[in-house]
C-alpha positions in Angstrom: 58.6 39.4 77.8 59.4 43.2 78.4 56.6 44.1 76.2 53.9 41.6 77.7 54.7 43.3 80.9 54.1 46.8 79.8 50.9 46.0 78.3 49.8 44.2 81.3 50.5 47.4 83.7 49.1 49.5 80.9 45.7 47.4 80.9 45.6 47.5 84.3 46.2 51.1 84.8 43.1 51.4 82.4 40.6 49.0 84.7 41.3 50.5 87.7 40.9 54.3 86.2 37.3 52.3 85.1 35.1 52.9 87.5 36.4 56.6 88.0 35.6 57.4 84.2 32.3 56.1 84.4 31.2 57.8 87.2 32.5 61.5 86.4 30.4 63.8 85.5 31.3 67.3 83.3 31.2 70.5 85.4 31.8 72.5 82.8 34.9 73.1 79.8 36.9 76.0 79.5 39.4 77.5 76.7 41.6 79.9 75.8 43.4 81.3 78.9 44.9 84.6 79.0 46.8 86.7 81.3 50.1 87.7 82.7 53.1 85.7 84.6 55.9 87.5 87.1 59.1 85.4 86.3 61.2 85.8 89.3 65.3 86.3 89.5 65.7 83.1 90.8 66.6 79.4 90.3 68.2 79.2 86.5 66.0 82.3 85.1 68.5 85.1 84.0 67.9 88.8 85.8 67.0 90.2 82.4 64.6 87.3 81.9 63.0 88.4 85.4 59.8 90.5 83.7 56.2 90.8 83.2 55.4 88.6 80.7 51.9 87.3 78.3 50.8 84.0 79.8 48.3 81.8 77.6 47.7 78.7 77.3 47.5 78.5 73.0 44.6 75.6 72.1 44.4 74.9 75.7 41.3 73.0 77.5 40.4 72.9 81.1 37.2 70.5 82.1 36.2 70.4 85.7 34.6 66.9 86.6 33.3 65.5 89.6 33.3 62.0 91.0 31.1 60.8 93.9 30.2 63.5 96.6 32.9 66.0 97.0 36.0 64.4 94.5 37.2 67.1 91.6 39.5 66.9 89.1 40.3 69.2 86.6 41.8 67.6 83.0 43.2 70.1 80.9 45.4 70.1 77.4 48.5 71.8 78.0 50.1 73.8 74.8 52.0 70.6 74.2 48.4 69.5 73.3 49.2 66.5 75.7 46.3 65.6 78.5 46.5 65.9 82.2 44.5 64.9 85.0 45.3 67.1 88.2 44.6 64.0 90.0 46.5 61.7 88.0 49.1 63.6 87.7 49.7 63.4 91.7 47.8 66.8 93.0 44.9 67.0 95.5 42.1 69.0 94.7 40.0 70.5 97.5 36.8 72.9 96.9 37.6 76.1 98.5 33.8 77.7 98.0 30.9 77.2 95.8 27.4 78.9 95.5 25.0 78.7 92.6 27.0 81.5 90.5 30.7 80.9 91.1 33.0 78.2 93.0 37.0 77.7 93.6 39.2 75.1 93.7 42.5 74.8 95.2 45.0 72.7 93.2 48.0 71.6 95.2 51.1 69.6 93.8 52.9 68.4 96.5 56.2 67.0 94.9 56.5 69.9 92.4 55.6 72.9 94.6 52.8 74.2 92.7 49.6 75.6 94.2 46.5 76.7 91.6 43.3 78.4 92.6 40.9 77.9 89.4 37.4 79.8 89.7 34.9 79.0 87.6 31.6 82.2 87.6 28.9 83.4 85.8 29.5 87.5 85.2 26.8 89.8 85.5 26.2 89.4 81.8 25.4 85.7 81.9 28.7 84.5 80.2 30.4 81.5 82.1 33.9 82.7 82.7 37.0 81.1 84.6 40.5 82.0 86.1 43.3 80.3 87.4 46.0 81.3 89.6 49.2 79.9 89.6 51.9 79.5 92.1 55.2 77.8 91.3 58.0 77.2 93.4 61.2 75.3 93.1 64.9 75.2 92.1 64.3 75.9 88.7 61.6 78.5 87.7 60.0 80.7 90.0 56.6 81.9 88.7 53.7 83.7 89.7 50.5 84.1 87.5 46.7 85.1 86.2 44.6 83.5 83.5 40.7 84.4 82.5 39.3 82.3 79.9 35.7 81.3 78.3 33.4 78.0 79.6 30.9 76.2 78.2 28.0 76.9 80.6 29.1 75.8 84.3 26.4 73.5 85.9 26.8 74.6 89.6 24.1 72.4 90.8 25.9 69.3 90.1 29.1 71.2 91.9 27.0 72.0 95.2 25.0 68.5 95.3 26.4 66.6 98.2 27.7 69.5 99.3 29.4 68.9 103.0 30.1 72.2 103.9 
C-alpha cells in the first residue's frame, strides 16, 4: 500500500512538473566555477576554520532556462553530482538586469537564508562567461563567496524577449 502511494505522489509530481519541462527553453550552460569563500567565526565553524578559502564547484553545471515571459530557473549539479532546480528546490528567482551582452539574476532562499546573484556576460573577447555570488546565512555556517566560470554561448535574445521592464 505504502509503495502504491509513493508511486502515485511520485507520478504526479512528474505531470504537473510537465507542462513546465516542455515549455523551457536553454538560456545558456555553464561549468566549472571557481573562486574564493570568507567562512565566518560563527555558528559551528571553529575560529581557526574562519579563513579565505578556494571555492569550486568540481564537475559542476549551471543551466539558466526560461519559462513563459519573465519565469527563470537556474538547474545546476552540485559536487554531490545530484540535480537542483532553484525553483524546485523552494527559491524565487527574479531578473535583476538584462541587455543584449550581459544579464543578472537574483536567487533568494527564503527558508535557508541564502541569497545568489548569478551574471551571465559576453567579455570583450567574445567568450560567454558567468559568476555567481553567494550569500549564506544561518545557525550553522556563515559564508560569503565569488565564482567565475565558462558558458556555452548565452542567447540574450531569448532572456530579453517579453521583457517587462
Amino acid at each position: 500500500m505504502r509503495t502504491t502511494v509513493t508511486i502515485q505522489a511520485s507520478l504526479f509530481f512528474l505531470l504537473s512538473m510537465l507542462p513546465a519541462l516542455l515549455f523551457a527553453q536553454q538560456v545558456t550552460t555553464c561549468t566549472n566555477p571557481v573562486g574564493h569563500a570568507y567562512f565566518a567565526h560563527k555558528g559551528v565553524l571553529a575560529k581557526e576554520d574562519s579563513e579565505w578559502k578556494i571555492d569550486t564547484v568540481p564537475k559542476g553545471a549551471f543551466t539558466l532556462r526560461k519559462f513563459g515571459k519573465d519565469d527563470f530557473d537556474i538547474i545546476f549539479i552540485d559536487s554531490t553530482k545530484r540535480n537542483h532546480s532553484t525553483a524546485q528546490d523552494g527559491a524565487k528567482v527574479f531578473p535583476l538586469r538584462r541587455n543584449e551582452t550581459e544579464a543578472a539574476f537574483l536567487v533568494h532562499y527564503h527558508d535557508s537564508e541564502e541569497s545568489q546573484i548569478y551574471s551571465f556576460f559576453k567579455e570583450n573577447s567574445g567568450a560567454a562567461r558567468f559568476s555567481v555570488l553567494v550569500s549564506k546565512g544561518g545557525p550553522s555556517i556563515y559564508k560569503s563567496s565569488v565564482m567565475v566560470g565558462d558558458c556555452t554561448p548565452i542567447n540574450f535574445k531569448l532572456i530579453n524577449e517579453g521583457d517587462s521592464q
